[in-house]
Coordinates of C-alpha atoms in Angstrom, one line a residue:
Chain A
X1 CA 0.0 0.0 0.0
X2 CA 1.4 3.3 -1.2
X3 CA 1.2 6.5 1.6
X4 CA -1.4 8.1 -1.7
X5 CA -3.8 5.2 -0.8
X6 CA -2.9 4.5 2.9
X7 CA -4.4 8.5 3.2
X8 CA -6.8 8.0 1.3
X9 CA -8.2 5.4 3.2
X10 CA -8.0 6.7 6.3
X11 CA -9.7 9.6 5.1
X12 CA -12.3 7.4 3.8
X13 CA -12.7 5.5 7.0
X14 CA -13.0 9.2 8.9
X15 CA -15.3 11.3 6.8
X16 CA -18.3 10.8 8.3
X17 CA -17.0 11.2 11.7
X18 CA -15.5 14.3 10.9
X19 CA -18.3 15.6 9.1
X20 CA -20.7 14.4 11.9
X21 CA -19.0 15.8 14.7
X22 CA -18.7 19.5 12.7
X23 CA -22.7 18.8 12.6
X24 CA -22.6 18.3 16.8
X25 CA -23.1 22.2 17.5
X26 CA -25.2 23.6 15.1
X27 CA -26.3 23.2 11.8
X28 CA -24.1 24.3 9.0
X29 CA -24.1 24.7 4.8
X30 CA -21.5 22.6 2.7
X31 CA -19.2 25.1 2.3
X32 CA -18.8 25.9 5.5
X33 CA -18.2 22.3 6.3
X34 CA -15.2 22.2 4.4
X35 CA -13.3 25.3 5.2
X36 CA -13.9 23.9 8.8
X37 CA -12.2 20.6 7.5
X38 CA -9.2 22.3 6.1
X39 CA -9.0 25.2 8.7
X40 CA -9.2 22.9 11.7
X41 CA -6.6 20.4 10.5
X42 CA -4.5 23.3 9.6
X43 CA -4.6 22.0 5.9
X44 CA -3.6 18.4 6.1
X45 CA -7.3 17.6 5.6
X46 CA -9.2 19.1 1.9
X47 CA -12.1 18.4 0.8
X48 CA -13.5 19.5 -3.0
X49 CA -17.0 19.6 -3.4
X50 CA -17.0 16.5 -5.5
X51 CA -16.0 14.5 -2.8
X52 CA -17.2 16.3 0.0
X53 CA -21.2 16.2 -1.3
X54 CA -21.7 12.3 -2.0
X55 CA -20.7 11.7 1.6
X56 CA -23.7 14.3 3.1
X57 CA -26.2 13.1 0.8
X58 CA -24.8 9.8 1.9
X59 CA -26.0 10.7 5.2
X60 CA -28.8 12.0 4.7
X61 CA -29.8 8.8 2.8
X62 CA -29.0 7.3 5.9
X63 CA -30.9 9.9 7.9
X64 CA -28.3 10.5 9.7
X65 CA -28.1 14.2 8.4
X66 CA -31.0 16.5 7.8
X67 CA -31.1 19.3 5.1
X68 CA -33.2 21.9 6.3
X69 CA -32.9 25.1 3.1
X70 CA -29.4 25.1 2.9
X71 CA -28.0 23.8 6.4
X72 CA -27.4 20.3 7.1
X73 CA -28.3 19.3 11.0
X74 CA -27.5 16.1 12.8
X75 CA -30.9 14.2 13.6
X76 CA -31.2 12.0 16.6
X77 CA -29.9 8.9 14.3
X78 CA -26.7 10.9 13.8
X79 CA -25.6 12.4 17.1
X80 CA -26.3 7.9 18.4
X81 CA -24.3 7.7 15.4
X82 CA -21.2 9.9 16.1
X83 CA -21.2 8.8 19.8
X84 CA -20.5 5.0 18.5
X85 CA -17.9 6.2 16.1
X86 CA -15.9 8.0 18.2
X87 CA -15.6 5.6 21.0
X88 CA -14.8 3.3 18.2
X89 CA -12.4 5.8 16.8
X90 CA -10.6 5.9 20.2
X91 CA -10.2 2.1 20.7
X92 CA -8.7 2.0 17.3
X93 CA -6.3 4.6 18.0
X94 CA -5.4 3.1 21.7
X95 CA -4.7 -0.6 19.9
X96 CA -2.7 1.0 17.3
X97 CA -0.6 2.9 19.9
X98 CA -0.1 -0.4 22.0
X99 CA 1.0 -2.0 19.1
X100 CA 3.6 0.4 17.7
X101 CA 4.3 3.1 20.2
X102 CA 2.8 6.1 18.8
X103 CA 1.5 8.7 21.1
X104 CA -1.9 10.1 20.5
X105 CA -1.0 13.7 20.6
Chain B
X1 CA -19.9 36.9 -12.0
X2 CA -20.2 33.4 -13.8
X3 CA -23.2 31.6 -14.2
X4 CA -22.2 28.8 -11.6
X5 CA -25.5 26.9 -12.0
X6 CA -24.7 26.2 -16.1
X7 CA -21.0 25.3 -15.0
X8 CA -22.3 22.4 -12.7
X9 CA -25.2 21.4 -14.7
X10 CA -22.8 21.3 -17.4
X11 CA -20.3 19.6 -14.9
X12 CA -23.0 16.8 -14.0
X13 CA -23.8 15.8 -17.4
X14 CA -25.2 11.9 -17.5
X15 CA -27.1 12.1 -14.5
X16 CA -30.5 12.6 -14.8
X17 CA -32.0 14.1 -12.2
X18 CA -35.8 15.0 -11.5
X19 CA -36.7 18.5 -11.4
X20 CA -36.8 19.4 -7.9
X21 CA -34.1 17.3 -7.1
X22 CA -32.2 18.7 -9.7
X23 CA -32.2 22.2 -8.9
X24 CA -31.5 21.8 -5.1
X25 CA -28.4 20.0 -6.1
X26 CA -27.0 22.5 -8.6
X27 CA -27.9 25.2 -6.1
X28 CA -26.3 24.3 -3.7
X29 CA -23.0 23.2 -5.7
X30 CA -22.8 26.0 -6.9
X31 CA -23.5 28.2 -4.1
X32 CA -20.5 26.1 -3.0
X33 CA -18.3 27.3 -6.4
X34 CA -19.9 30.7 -5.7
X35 CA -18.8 30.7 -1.9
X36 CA -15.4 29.7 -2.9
X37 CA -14.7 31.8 -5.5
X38 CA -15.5 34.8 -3.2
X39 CA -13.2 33.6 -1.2
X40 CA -10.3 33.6 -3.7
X41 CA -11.2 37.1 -4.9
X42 CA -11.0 38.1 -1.0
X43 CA -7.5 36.9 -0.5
X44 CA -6.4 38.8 -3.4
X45 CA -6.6 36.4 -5.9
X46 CA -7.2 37.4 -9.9
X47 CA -10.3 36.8 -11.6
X48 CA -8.9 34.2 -13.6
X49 CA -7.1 32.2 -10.4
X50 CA -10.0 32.9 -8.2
X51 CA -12.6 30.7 -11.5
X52 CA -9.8 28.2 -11.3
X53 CA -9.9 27.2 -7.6
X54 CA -13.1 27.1 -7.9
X55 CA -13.2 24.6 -11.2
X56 CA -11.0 22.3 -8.9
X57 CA -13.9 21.6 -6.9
X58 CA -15.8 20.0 -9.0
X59 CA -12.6 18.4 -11.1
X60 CA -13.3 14.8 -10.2
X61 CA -17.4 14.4 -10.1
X62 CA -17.2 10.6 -11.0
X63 CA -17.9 9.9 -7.3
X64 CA -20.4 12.5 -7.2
X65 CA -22.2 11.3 -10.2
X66 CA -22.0 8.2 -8.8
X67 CA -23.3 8.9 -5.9
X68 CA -26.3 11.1 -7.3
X69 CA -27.3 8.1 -10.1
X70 CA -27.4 5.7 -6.8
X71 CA -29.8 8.1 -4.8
X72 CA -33.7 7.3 -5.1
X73 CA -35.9 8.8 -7.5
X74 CA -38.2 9.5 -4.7
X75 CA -36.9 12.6 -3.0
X76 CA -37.6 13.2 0.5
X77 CA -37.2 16.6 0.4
X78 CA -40.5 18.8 0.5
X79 CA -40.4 20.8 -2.7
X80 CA -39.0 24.0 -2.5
X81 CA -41.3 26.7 -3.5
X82 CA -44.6 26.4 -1.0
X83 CA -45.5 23.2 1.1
X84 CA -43.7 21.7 3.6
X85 CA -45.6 18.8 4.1
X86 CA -44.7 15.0 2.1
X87 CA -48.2 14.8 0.5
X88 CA -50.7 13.3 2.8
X89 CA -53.8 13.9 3.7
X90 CA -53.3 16.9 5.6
X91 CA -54.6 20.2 5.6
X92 CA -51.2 22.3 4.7
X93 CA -51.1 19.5 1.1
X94 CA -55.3 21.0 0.6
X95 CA -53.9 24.4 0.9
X96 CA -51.3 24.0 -1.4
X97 CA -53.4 22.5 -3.7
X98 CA -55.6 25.1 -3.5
X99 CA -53.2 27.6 -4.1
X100 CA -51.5 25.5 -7.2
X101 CA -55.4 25.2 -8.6
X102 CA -55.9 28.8 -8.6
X103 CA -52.9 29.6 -10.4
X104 CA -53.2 27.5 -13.1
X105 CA -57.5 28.5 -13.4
X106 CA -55.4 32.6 -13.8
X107 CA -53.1 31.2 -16.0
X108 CA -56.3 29.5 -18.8
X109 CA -58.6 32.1 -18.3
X110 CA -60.6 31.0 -21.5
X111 CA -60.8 27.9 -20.4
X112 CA -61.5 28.5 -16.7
X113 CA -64.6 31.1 -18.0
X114 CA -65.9 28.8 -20.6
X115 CA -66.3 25.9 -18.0
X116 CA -67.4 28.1 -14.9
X117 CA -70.2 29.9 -17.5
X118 CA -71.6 26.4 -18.8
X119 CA -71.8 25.2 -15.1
X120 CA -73.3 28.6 -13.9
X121 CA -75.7 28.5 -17.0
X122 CA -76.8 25.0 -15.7
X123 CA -77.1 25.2 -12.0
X124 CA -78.5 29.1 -12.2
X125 CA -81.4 27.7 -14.6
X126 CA -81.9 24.8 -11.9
X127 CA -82.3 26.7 -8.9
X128 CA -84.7 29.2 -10.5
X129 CA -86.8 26.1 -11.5
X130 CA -86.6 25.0 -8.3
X131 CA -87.1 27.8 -6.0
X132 CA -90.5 27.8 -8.1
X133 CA -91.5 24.3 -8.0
X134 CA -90.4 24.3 -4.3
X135 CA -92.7 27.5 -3.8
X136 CA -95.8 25.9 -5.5
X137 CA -95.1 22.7 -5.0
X138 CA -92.7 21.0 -1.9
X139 CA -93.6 23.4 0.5
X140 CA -96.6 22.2 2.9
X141 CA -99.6 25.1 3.8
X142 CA -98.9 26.7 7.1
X143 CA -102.3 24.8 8.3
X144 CA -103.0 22.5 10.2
X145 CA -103.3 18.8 9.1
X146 CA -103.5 20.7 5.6
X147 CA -104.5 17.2 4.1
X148 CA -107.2 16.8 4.7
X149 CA -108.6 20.0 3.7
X150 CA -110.3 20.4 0.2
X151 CA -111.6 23.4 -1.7
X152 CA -116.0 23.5 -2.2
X153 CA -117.5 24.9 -5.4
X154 CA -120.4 24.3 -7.5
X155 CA -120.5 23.5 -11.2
X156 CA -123.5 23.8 -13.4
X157 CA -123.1 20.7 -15.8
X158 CA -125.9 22.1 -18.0
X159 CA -124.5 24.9 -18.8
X160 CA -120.7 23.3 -19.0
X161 CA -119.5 25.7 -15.9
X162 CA -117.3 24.8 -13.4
X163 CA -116.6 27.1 -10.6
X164 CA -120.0 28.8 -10.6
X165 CA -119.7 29.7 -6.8
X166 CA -121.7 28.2 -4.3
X167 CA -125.2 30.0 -2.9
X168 CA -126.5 30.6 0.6
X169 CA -128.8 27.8 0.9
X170 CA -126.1 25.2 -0.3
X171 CA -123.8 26.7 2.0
X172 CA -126.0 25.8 5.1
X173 CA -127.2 22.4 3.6
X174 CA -123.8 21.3 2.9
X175 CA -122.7 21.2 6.5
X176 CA -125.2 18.2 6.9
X177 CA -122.3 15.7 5.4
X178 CA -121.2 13.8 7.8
X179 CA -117.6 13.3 5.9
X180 CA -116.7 16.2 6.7
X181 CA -115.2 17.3 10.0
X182 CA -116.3 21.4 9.1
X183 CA -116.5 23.6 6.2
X184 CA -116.6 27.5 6.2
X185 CA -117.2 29.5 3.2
X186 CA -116.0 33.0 1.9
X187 CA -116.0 35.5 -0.2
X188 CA -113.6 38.3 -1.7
X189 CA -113.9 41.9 -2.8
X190 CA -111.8 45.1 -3.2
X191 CA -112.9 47.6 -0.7
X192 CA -111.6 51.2 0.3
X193 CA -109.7 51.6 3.9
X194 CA -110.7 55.7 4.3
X195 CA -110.0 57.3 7.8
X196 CA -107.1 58.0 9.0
X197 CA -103.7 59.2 6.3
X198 CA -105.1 58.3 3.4
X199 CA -107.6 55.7 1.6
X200 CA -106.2 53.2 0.3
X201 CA -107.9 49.9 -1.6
X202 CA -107.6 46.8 0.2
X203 CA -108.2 43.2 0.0
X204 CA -111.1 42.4 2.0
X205 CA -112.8 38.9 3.2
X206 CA -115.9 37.4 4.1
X207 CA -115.4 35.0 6.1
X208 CA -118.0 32.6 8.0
X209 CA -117.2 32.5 11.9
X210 CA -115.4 29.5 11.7
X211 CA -112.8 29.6 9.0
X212 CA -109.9 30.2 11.3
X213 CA -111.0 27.7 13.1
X214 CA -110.9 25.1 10.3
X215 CA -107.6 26.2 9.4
X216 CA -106.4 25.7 12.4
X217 CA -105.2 28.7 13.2
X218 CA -105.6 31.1 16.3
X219 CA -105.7 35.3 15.7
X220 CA -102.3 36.5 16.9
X221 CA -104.0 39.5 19.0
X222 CA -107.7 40.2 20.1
X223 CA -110.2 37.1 19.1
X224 CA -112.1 35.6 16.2
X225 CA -115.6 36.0 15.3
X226 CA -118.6 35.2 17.1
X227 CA -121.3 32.8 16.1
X228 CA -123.6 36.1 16.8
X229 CA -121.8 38.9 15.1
X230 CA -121.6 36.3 12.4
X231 CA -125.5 36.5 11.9
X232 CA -127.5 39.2 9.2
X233 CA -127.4 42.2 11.5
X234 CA -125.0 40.8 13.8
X235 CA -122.2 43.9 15.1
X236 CA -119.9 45.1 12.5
X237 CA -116.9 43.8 13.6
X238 CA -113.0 42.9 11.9
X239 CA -109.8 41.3 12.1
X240 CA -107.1 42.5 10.4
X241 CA -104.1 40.8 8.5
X242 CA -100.9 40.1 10.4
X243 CA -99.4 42.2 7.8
X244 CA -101.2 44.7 7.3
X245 CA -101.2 45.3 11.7
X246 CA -97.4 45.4 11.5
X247 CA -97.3 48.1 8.2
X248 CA -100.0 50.5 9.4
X249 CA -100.8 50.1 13.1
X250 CA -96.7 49.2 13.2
X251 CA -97.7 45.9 15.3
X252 CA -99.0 48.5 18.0
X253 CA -101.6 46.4 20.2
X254 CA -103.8 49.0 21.1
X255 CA -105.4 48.4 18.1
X256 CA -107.8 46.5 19.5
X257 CA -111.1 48.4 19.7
X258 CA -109.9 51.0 17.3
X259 CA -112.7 52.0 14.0
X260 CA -111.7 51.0 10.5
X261 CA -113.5 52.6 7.5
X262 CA -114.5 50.3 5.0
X263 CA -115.9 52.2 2.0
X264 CA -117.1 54.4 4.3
X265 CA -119.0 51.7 6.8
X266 CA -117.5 52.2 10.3
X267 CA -116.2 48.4 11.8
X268 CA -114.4 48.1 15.4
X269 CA -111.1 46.1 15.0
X270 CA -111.7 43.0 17.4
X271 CA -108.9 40.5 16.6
X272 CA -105.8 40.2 14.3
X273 CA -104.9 37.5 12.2
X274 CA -102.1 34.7 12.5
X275 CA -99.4 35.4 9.7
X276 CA -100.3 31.9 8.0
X277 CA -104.0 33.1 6.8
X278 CA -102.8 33.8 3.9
X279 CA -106.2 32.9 2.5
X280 CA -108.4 33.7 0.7
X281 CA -106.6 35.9 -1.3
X282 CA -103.7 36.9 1.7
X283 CA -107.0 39.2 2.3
X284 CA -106.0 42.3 4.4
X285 CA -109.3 42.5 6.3
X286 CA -111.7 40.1 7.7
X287 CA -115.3 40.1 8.1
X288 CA -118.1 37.9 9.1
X289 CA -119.9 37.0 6.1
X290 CA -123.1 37.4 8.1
X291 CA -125.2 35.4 5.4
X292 CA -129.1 34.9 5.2
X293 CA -129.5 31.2 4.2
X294 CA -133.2 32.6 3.5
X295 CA -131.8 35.2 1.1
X296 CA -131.2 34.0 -2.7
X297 CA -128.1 36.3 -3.7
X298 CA -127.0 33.3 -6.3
X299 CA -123.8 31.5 -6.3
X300 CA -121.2 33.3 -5.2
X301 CA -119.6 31.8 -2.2
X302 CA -115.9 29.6 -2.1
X303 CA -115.7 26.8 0.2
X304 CA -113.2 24.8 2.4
X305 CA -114.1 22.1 3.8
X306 CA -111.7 19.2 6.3
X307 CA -112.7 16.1 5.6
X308 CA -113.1 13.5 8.6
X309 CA -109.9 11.3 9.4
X310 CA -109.9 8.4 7.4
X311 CA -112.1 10.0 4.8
X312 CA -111.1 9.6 1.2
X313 CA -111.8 12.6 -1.0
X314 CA -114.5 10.5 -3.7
X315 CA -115.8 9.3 -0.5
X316 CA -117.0 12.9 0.8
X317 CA -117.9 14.1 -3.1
X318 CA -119.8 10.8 -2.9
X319 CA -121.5 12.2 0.7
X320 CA -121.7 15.6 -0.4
X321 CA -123.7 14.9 -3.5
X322 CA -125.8 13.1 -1.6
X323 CA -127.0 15.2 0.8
X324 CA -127.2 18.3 -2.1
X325 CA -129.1 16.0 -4.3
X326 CA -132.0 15.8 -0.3
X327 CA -131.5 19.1 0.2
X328 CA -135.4 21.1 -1.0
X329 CA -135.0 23.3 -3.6
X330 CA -135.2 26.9 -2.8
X331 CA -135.5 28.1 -6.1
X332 CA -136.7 26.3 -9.1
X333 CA -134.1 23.7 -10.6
X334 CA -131.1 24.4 -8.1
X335 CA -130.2 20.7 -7.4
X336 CA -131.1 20.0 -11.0
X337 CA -128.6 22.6 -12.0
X338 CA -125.9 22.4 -10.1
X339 CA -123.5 20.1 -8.7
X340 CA -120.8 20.0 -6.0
X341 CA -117.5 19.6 -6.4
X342 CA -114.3 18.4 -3.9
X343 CA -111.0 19.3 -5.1
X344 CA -108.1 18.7 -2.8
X345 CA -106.9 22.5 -1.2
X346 CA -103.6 23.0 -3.4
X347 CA -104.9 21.7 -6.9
X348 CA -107.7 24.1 -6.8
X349 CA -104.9 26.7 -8.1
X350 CA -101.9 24.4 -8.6
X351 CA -103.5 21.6 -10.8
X352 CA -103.1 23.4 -14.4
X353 CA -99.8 23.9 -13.5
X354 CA -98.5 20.3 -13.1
X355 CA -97.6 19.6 -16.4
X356 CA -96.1 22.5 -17.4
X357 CA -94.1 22.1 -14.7
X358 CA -92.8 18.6 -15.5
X359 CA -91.9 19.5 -18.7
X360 CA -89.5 22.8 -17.0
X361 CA -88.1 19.9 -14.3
X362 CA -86.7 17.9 -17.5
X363 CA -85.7 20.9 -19.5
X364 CA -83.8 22.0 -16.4
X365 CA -81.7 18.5 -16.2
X366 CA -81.3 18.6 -19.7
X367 CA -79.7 21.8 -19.3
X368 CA -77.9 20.7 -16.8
X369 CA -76.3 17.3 -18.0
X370 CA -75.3 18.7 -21.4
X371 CA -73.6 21.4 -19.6
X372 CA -71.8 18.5 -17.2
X373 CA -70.7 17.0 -21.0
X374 CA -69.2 19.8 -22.4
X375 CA -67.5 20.5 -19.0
X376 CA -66.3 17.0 -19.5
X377 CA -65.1 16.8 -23.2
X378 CA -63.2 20.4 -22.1
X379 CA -61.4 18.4 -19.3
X380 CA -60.5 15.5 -21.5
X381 CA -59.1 17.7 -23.9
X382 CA -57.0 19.4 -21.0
X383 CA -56.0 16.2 -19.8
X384 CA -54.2 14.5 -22.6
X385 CA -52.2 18.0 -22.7
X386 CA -51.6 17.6 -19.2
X387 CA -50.3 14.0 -19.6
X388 CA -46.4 14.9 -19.4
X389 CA -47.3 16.7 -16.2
X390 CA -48.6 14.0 -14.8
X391 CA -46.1 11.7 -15.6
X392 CA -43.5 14.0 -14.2
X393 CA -45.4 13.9 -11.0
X394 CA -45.2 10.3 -10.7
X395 CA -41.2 10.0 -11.3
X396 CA -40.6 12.8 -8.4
X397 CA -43.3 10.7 -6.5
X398 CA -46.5 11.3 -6.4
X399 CA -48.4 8.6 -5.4
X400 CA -52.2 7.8 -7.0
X401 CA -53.9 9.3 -4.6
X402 CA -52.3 12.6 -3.7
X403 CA -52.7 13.2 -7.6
X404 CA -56.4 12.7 -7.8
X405 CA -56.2 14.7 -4.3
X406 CA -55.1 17.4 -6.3
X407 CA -56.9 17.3 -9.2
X408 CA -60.3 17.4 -6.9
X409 CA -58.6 20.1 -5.2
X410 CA -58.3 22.0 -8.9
X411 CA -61.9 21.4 -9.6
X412 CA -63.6 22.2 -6.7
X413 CA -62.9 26.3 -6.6
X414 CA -64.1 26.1 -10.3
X415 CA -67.5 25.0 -8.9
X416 CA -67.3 26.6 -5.0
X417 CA -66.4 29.8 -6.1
X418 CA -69.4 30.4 -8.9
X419 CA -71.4 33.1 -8.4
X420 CA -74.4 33.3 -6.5
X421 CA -77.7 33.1 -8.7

């Protein structure tokens, strides 16, 4: 596995947490989502609009997003959702550092 | 500033998206291209740069596309522009219909005149009809038990009359039939009201003491006749018309005891009538007909008569030619000349009317269904031009039901909002 893929497939595995947990305090239009995204992870993290859009309306197919006008809003589903994920998130990261010694910073 | 909406349509070519569905996504992409254009320009960026970081959002779209082509045909989302509801049976969808129905009846306003005239044309000409035949016809007399009550005359066969009148002696003969629970009898003439503002012609009765009685009916102030004031000489008393007691005395009840003029003959007001003696004639004044039996004045004199219960009308024409057929004659040839006649109350003025009225009934729902046809052939015609609209409807998702829902809803202000007539 190149780094190219290895990235992309953590991002892959990630996107909807990220996107989820932007969605925990209040409602907010795709744009804004992004520029969060980049700005937040101080640029290690872009996404385009072409990639960014099939994961909401994946969401929302899933109800765990709800487009309300332009915003997007977590429903119930979603915040159930995001609480799962990142508990999972965190084991993963704990196994990972027992298995190869790096710190979660 | 670009026309961001044409760069992603053009930019999501191969997917084919349904109309409402379409236009949320390329508004909000490219309020996204929009947002991040601005953005460019803000930093400092050039025109040119600025477009470019914005292309790069939308450079790969294969996921996108791939993404959209997967999504449902049914979209959840409540269409943009006016409800906010998914299309049952509530009242916000009725609205909306509404709302969507009247546009479209401003937008064909041929059309929508040409169909509301032929239904106005149909249902105007029905409820005239009907208001009349309801008039003459449905609506019972404001007596009591008005069944059994039948209208008295005389005919003279010889001389091929009917409706001759009936005379004094027959009047007081009659009364021996014992199918009959009570007749009274009557006559009408024109007289002059003088005293008081001005004189003014009146309808005025002759009544036998008992009519209101056999009607049913008890005066609304003061009292009915006497059996004494009802005899020749007897005081010359009168009741006045519910009507007329409300126009000229302005319902006043001192009325009572108060003089009347009649053509210049002096009578003391005694009693006023109920509203519902409309007969004979919705007569304005009442007086006791005071007849001689002993006199001979001819035949002059209408009848009403309330036949026993159980009594069928040929019955009592069969017992009240009887008993005129005993009765002596008081003058030469009476019974030989004239006959009595029972017609139930209403036909007496209703019965020549019956067939014209038949044939208005059916010309009136003739009317009326070819209007309902043409109204329907016009819709037809609409319909197959509205076929591509309908179909649209079902691919965003529509179901059955909401669609006749709205269709109903189109069609009903066309008919609730017509004109009263």
């Amino acid at each position: 596995m190149g780094l190219q893929s290895t990235d992309r497939e953590l991002k892959k595995g990630s996107a909807e947490l990220l996107i989820l947990s932007l969605l925990e305090d209040r409602a907010r239009h795709g744009y804004e989502i992004a520029k969060l995204i980049d700005v937040r992870s101080h640029g290690a993290l872009r996404f385009q609009a072409a990639s960014l859009y099939p994961l909401l309306y994946r969401l929302e197919e899933r109800r765990l997003i709800q487009r309300r006008r332009r915003h997007y809003r977590l429903t119930v589903e979603g915040r159930k959702v995001l609480a799962e994920q990142r508990k999972g998130w965190q084991k993963f990261v704990q196994a990972i550092h027992s298995i190869t010694g790096i710190e979660y910073a | 500033m670009h026309n961001w909406q044409q760069l992603v349509r053009e930019r999501l070519r191969g997917v084919n998206l349904e109309g409402a569905r379409e236009a949320q996504v390329v508004e909000e992409l490219a309020q996204y291209l929009e947002d991040a254009y601005d953005e460019c320009r803000a930093r400092g960026a050039s025109a040119d740069e600025a477009l470019q970081r914005a292309l790069t959002e939308l450079a790969d779209t294969r996921r996108l596309v791939r993404q959209l082509r997967k999504q449902e045909p049914a979209w959840q989302d409540p269409p943009p522009v006016l409800s906010r509801n998914r299309g049952g049976m509530s009242v916000f969808t009725l609205l909306y219909d509404f709302k969507m129905a009247f546009r479209s009846l401003r937008n064909r306003p041929g059309f929508s005149l040409m169909v509301i005239g032929m239904l106005a044309l149909g249902i105007a000409a029905n409820a005239a009809i009907f208001s009349i035949l309801d008039g003459f016809f449905l609506r019972p007399l404001p007596f009591r038990d008005p069944g059994r009550l039948v209208d008295l005359d005389e005919i003279a066969p010889k001389w091929n009359l009917q409706f001759v009148g009936i005379s004094n002696a027959d009047s007081v003969g009659w009364r021996a039939a014992a199918a009959f629970e009570g007749m009274a009898f009557y006559r009408t003439s024109d007289v002059t009201l003088t005293g008081g503002e001005s004189a003014q012609r009146v309808r005025a009765a002759q009544v036998t003491h008992d009519l209101l009685a056999l009607l049913g009916l008890q005066p609304a102030l003061g009292r009915g006749f006497s059996p004494e004031e009802d005899k020749p000489g007897g005081a010359p008393v009168a009741m006045i018309s519910y009507g007329f007691w409300r126009r000229v005395y302005g319902g006043d009840p001192s009325v009572l005891g108060q003089t009347i003029q009649l053509s210049n003959n002096p009578f003391t007001v005694i009693g006023v009538l109920p509203a519902e003696a409309v007969i004979p004639d919705r007569a304005d004044v009442w007086r006791p007909l005071q007849l001689d039996p002993n006199r001979n004045n001819g035949w002059y004199l209408r009848g009403i008569g309330r036949l026993n219960r159980g009594v069928s009308i040929d019955q009592a024409r069969a017992d009240l030619l009887r008993v005129h057929k005993l009765m002596p004659d008081s003058n030469a040839n009476h019974a030989a000349a004239t006959s009595p006649r029972v017609d139930p109350f209403g036909e007496r003025f209703l019965g020549d009317y019956r067939p014209v009225a038949n044939v208005l009934i059916s010309a009136v729902v003739v009317v009326l269904l070819i209007a309902c046809v043409n109204v329907a052939a016009l819709m037809m015609v609409r319909g197959a031009a509205r076929a591509r609209e309908m179909a649209i409807r079902t691919a965003i998702g529509a179901s059955r039901v909401r669609i006749v829902q709205q269709l109903i809803a189109e069609n009903v202000p066309r008919r609730g909002g017509l004109p009263e007539s």
